[in-house]
Short mmCIF file of C-alpha atoms in Angstrom, two decimals:
data_model
loop_
_atom_site.label_atom_id
_atom_site.label_comp_id
_atom_site.label_asym_id
_atom_site.label_seq_id
_atom_site.Cartn_x
_atom_site.Cartn_y
_atom_site.Cartn_z
CA MET A 45 85.39 99.88 2.36
CA ARG A 46 84.78 96.17 2.99
CA THR A 47 82.23 94.45 5.14
CA ALA A 48 83.27 92.92 8.38
CA PRO A 49 84.43 89.37 8.73
CA VAL A 50 82.53 86.95 10.96
CA GLY A 51 84.96 87.74 13.88
CA LEU A 52 83.12 90.90 14.91
CA ASN A 53 79.56 89.96 15.82
CA GLN A 54 76.98 92.77 15.36
CA ASP A 55 74.20 90.72 16.94
CA CYS A 56 76.34 90.38 20.05
CA ILE A 57 76.92 94.16 20.26
CA GLU A 58 73.21 94.84 19.86
CA ASN A 59 72.23 92.19 22.41
CA ILE A 60 74.59 93.73 25.03
CA LEU A 61 73.13 97.17 24.35
CA ARG A 62 69.60 95.80 24.88
CA CYS A 63 70.76 94.33 28.19
CA LEU A 64 72.23 97.67 29.18
CA ARG A 65 69.06 99.41 28.46
CA SER A 66 66.89 96.99 30.38
CA GLN A 67 69.09 96.44 33.33
CA HIS A 68 70.87 99.79 33.64
CA THR A 69 74.11 97.79 34.38
CA VAL A 70 76.35 100.85 33.82
CA ASN A 71 76.27 103.60 36.37
CA PRO A 72 78.24 106.63 35.14
CA GLY A 73 77.84 108.15 38.61
CA MET A 74 79.72 105.37 40.49
CA THR A 75 82.11 106.81 43.10
CA ASP A 76 85.68 105.79 43.24
CA GLY A 77 88.18 107.37 45.54
CA GLY A 78 86.10 110.41 46.19
CA PHE A 79 85.05 111.13 42.63
CA ALA A 80 81.83 113.15 42.32
CA SER A 81 78.69 111.01 42.08
CA LEU A 82 76.09 111.64 39.35
CA PRO A 83 72.77 109.97 38.70
CA SER A 84 72.79 106.86 36.51
CA LEU A 85 71.58 107.87 33.07
CA SER A 86 70.19 105.60 30.36
CA PRO A 87 70.81 107.03 26.86
CA SER A 88 67.42 105.79 25.77
CA SER A 89 66.75 108.80 23.51
CA LEU A 90 69.43 107.70 21.02
CA ASP A 91 68.81 104.66 18.73
CA PHE A 92 72.00 103.14 17.36
CA SER A 93 72.17 102.03 13.69
CA ILE A 94 75.41 100.05 13.52
CA HIS A 95 77.54 99.45 10.42
CA ILE A 96 80.46 97.12 10.95
CA LEU A 97 83.18 97.08 8.31
CA GLU A 98 86.42 95.18 7.93
CA GLN A 99 88.63 98.03 6.61
CA VAL A 100 88.13 101.75 6.12
CA SER A 101 90.40 104.75 5.65
CA SER A 102 88.88 106.16 8.88
CA THR A 103 85.60 105.50 10.70
CA ASN A 104 84.96 109.32 11.01
CA GLU A 105 85.38 109.82 7.28
CA THR A 106 83.16 106.83 6.51
CA LEU A 107 80.44 108.10 8.82
CA TRP A 108 80.51 111.57 7.30
CA THR A 109 79.89 109.95 3.92
CA LEU A 110 76.87 108.10 5.41
CA LEU A 111 75.52 111.31 6.93
CA ALA A 112 75.83 113.13 3.62
CA ALA A 113 73.66 110.32 2.17
CA GLY A 114 70.95 110.91 4.76
CA ALA A 115 71.97 108.61 7.67
CA PRO A 116 70.33 109.68 10.95
CA PRO A 117 71.94 110.68 14.34
CA GLY A 118 72.84 107.53 16.22
CA THR A 119 74.45 105.98 13.17
CA VAL A 120 77.59 104.07 14.11
CA VAL A 121 80.65 102.92 12.05
CA ILE A 122 82.94 100.26 13.50
CA ALA A 123 85.94 98.98 11.66
CA THR A 124 88.42 96.07 12.23
CA ARG A 125 91.19 98.17 10.80
CA GLN A 126 91.79 101.78 9.69
CA THR A 127 94.34 102.57 7.01
CA ALA A 128 94.38 106.40 7.68
CA GLY A 129 93.17 106.76 11.23
CA LYS A 130 93.98 110.01 12.85
CA GLY A 131 93.94 111.68 16.19
CA GLN A 132 93.96 115.23 17.41
CA ARG A 133 95.74 117.78 15.08
CA GLY A 134 95.89 115.13 12.27
CA ARG A 135 98.24 112.87 14.03
CA GLN A 136 98.30 109.29 12.70
CA TRP A 137 96.45 106.77 14.95
CA ASP A 138 97.87 103.20 14.70
CA SER A 139 94.80 101.17 13.85
CA SER A 140 95.88 97.53 13.44
CA PRO A 141 93.38 94.68 13.96
CA GLY A 142 92.47 93.88 17.61
CA GLY A 143 91.61 97.49 18.61
CA LEU A 144 88.30 99.18 18.73
CA TYR A 145 87.77 101.92 16.09
CA LEU A 146 84.31 103.43 16.30
CA SER A 147 82.50 106.60 15.32
CA LEU A 148 79.03 107.89 16.51
CA ALA A 149 76.96 110.54 14.86
CA LEU A 150 75.18 113.19 16.99
CA THR A 151 73.07 116.29 16.25
CA PRO A 152 73.97 118.46 19.23
CA ASN A 153 72.77 121.95 18.16
CA LEU A 154 75.41 123.59 20.32
CA ASN A 155 77.15 126.90 19.95
CA ALA A 156 80.39 126.50 17.99
CA ARG A 157 82.44 127.85 20.90
CA ASP A 158 81.30 124.78 22.96
CA ALA A 159 82.63 122.17 20.54
CA LEU A 160 85.42 121.05 22.84
CA LEU A 161 82.80 120.09 25.44
CA LEU A 162 81.59 117.30 23.22
CA THR A 163 85.02 115.64 23.56
CA LEU A 164 85.15 116.20 27.33
CA CYS A 165 81.62 114.73 27.96
CA SER A 166 82.52 111.71 25.76
CA ALA A 167 85.78 111.18 27.61
CA TRP A 168 83.99 111.49 30.98
CA GLY A 169 81.41 108.97 29.98
CA LEU A 170 84.06 106.48 28.90
CA ALA A 171 86.16 106.83 31.99
CA THR A 172 83.28 106.47 34.36
CA THR A 173 81.82 103.50 32.51
CA LEU A 174 85.19 101.70 32.41
CA ARG A 175 85.68 102.46 36.08
CA ALA A 176 82.31 100.69 36.77
CA TYR A 177 84.05 97.58 35.37
CA ASN A 178 87.03 97.99 37.62
CA ILE A 179 89.31 99.52 34.99
CA PRO A 180 90.69 102.62 36.73
CA VAL A 181 90.81 104.95 33.70
CA SER A 182 91.83 108.56 34.11
CA LEU A 183 91.67 111.45 31.65
CA LYS A 184 94.43 113.46 30.05
CA TRP A 185 93.01 116.75 28.77
CA PRO A 186 91.17 116.95 26.49
CA ASN A 187 90.78 113.59 24.79
CA ASP A 188 92.99 110.79 26.03
CA LEU A 189 92.14 107.75 28.18
CA ILE A 190 94.90 106.91 30.63
CA LEU A 191 95.48 103.55 32.35
CA GLU A 192 98.33 103.09 34.76
CA GLY A 193 100.02 106.15 33.27
CA TYR A 194 99.86 104.94 29.69
CA LYS A 195 97.58 105.75 26.81
CA LEU A 196 94.63 103.35 26.51
CA GLY A 197 92.64 105.28 23.85
CA GLY A 198 91.63 108.58 22.47
CA ILE A 199 88.75 110.58 21.09
CA LEU A 200 88.54 112.76 17.92
CA THR A 201 85.40 114.90 17.60
CA GLU A 202 84.65 116.51 14.28
CA THR A 203 81.73 118.97 13.65
CA LYS A 204 79.70 120.72 10.94
CA ILE A 205 78.84 124.33 11.78
CA HIS A 206 76.04 126.52 10.36
CA GLN A 207 75.53 130.08 11.44
CA GLY A 208 77.59 129.60 14.55
CA GLN A 209 75.80 126.44 15.65
CA ILE A 210 77.08 122.87 15.56
CA THR A 211 74.49 121.05 13.56
CA LYS A 212 76.18 117.65 13.17
CA ALA A 213 79.05 115.97 15.08
CA VAL A 214 80.95 112.77 14.74
CA VAL A 215 82.69 111.42 17.84
CA GLY A 216 85.43 108.99 16.95
CA VAL A 217 86.88 106.65 19.58
CA GLY A 218 89.90 104.38 19.48
CA ILE A 219 90.56 102.00 22.34
CA ASN A 220 93.37 99.40 22.57
CA TRP A 221 91.94 95.97 23.14
CA SER A 222 94.35 93.30 21.95
CA ASN A 223 96.22 95.21 19.27
CA PRO A 224 99.95 95.95 19.50
CA VAL A 225 100.70 99.25 21.18
CA PRO A 226 103.82 101.58 21.32
CA GLU A 227 105.92 102.00 24.44
CA THR A 228 103.59 104.86 25.60
CA GLY A 229 100.44 102.72 25.21
CA ILE A 230 98.68 99.86 26.99
CA ASN A 231 95.92 97.58 25.84
CA LEU A 232 93.05 96.14 27.89
CA GLN A 233 93.88 92.44 27.47
CA THR A 234 97.34 93.08 28.90
CA PHE A 235 95.86 95.01 31.83
CA LEU A 236 93.17 92.36 32.53
CA GLY A 237 95.64 89.52 32.19
CA ASP A 238 94.52 86.33 33.85
CA ARG A 239 91.93 87.88 36.17
CA PRO A 240 89.22 85.34 37.03
CA ASP A 241 86.57 88.04 36.52
CA PRO A 242 87.84 90.57 33.95
CA GLY A 243 84.51 92.40 33.56
CA ILE A 244 84.94 93.14 29.88
CA THR A 245 85.40 89.85 27.98
CA SER A 246 85.26 90.69 24.28
CA LEU A 247 85.74 93.39 21.68
CA GLU A 248 81.92 93.35 21.11
CA MET A 249 81.31 94.09 24.85
CA LEU A 250 83.87 96.91 24.68
CA ALA A 251 82.08 98.32 21.59
CA ALA A 252 78.67 98.21 23.26
CA LEU A 253 80.04 99.86 26.45
CA THR A 254 81.76 102.46 24.36
CA LEU A 255 78.57 103.46 22.59
CA TRP A 256 76.67 103.44 25.90
CA ALA A 257 79.40 105.64 27.54
CA VAL A 258 79.56 108.29 24.87
CA ALA A 259 75.79 108.52 24.65
CA SER A 260 75.58 108.68 28.47
CA GLY A 261 78.21 111.40 28.63
CA TYR A 262 76.43 113.40 25.97
CA GLN A 263 73.10 113.05 27.81
CA THR A 264 74.63 114.08 31.03
CA PHE A 265 75.99 117.24 29.47
CA ASN A 266 72.61 118.00 27.91
CA GLU A 267 70.56 117.34 31.07
CA LYS A 268 73.01 118.49 33.77
CA GLY A 269 74.96 121.10 32.08
CA VAL A 270 78.69 122.00 32.07
CA GLY A 271 78.55 123.04 35.73
CA THR A 272 77.92 119.37 36.75
CA LEU A 273 80.12 117.80 34.06
CA LEU A 274 83.36 119.76 34.60
CA PRO A 275 83.98 118.99 38.38
CA SER A 276 83.48 115.33 37.67
CA TYR A 277 85.76 115.51 34.60
CA GLN A 278 88.42 117.31 36.63
CA ASN A 279 88.24 114.60 39.40
CA LEU A 280 89.31 112.13 36.74
CA MET A 281 91.85 114.31 35.09
CA VAL A 282 95.66 113.72 35.44
CA GLY A 283 97.98 116.76 35.70
CA ILE A 284 96.02 119.23 37.87
CA GLY A 285 98.59 121.00 40.06
CA GLN A 286 101.51 119.77 38.06
CA PRO A 287 104.05 122.16 36.45
CA LEU A 288 104.33 122.80 32.76
CA ALA A 289 106.06 125.41 30.50
CA VAL A 290 104.26 127.67 28.09
CA GLU A 291 106.42 129.66 25.68
CA GLY A 292 109.32 129.59 28.11
CA SER A 293 107.25 130.61 31.22
CA ALA A 294 106.69 128.27 34.10
CA GLY A 295 103.09 127.39 34.88
CA ILE A 296 100.76 125.23 36.96
CA VAL A 297 97.70 123.37 35.61
CA LEU A 298 94.63 124.65 37.40
CA GLY A 299 91.85 122.74 35.59
CA VAL A 300 89.45 123.21 32.75
CA SER A 301 87.35 126.29 31.75
CA ASN A 302 83.57 126.28 31.14
CA THR A 303 84.25 125.98 27.36
CA GLY A 304 86.82 123.15 27.79
CA GLU A 305 90.08 125.05 27.52
CA LEU A 306 93.00 124.12 29.87
CA ARG A 307 93.40 126.66 32.66
CA VAL A 308 96.95 127.47 33.54
CA ARG A 309 98.52 129.93 36.08
CA LEU A 310 101.71 131.36 34.54
CA ASN A 311 104.62 132.86 36.41
CA ARG A 312 106.12 135.47 34.09
CA SER A 313 109.65 136.70 34.81
CA PRO A 314 110.47 140.28 33.96
CA VAL A 315 112.68 141.09 30.97
CA PRO A 316 116.04 142.30 32.28
CA ASP A 317 116.74 146.05 31.65
CA PRO A 318 120.44 146.79 31.46
CA ASN A 319 119.78 150.39 32.27
CA CYS A 320 118.00 149.61 35.50
CA THR A 321 119.66 148.63 38.80
CA PHE A 322 116.44 147.20 40.30
CA THR A 323 115.01 143.80 39.55
CA SER A 324 111.30 143.78 38.96
CA ALA A 325 109.22 141.16 40.66
CA SER A 326 107.74 138.36 38.59
CA THR A 327 104.02 138.45 37.81
CA THR A 328 101.35 135.75 37.61
CA GLU A 329 98.40 135.48 35.26
CA GLU A 330 95.84 132.91 34.41
CA ILE A 331 95.53 131.80 30.77
CA GLU A 332 93.38 129.33 28.88
CA LEU A 333 94.88 127.09 26.31
CA MET A 334 93.33 125.32 23.33
CA PRO A 335 94.31 121.75 22.44
CA GLY A 336 97.61 121.57 20.53
CA THR A 337 99.37 124.38 22.39
CA ILE A 338 101.26 122.07 24.85
CA ASN A 339 102.48 118.44 24.89
CA GLN A 340 102.26 116.73 28.26
CA GLY A 341 103.82 113.44 27.04
CA TYR A 342 103.68 109.91 28.35
CA PRO A 343 103.93 108.05 30.74
CA ILE A 344 101.88 110.25 33.11
CA LEU A 345 101.46 109.84 36.80
CA ARG A 346 98.25 110.97 38.60
CA ALA A 347 98.82 114.24 40.53
#
């Protein structure tokens, strides 16, 4: 791995974080269009130790190496470019210069079955923070940031588990700033365009806000619990009430379970019986899906 060029200014990131701590500029509880309001939280309990590098294979992988060498929670790796960035289920994440590629270390001490909630609270923190800067981000379950129906960014959470408990976690975030994006993507500079007051004005500011947002989402989850987090997450979620198919059966997205799975109501048609002259009625059942079991695709319109 190589150290960062002068172009990404660590002092600038740390100065913005200090301002956020002192002024409480970001309010993750801001309401927008009826979204649930939550108290503004300052993630003051987490001290960030930032490592900025020019090029790495992946920021998650680099951060795990630092943790193995004794780095504390709150350690951050930011890279200008990743050569082997990845998303959910090992998918390649295009990580060309101009984007934000960041990983943050946490020590959550959660039950392993709640691992998915780390991704959900991070996504919620990011969406609500960006909305406070007039960037109307929505969430595609479980880990994607959606802007105007296109993918703005994503989250990859990795964990270490001991005796059924998550002892360490790395939350990786990729957000498109000025980097090239595929047809299904969008970057913030394109969205902000020539606005006289764009709100977020640099990659350093985006990095600071991302750290603040993930830490705020994590703190909200710890202090308020899943019962408070999930309704707010679902208010930001695209796809609720929309149809989808699961193994050939038609379904409707209902929301998210208390452990982060996607709740779907299925309408199962009976298997035809050639020896029976009567047709059985279809049945409905509610199921919970883990990530990777369906593909909702892009672009996406808010339900």
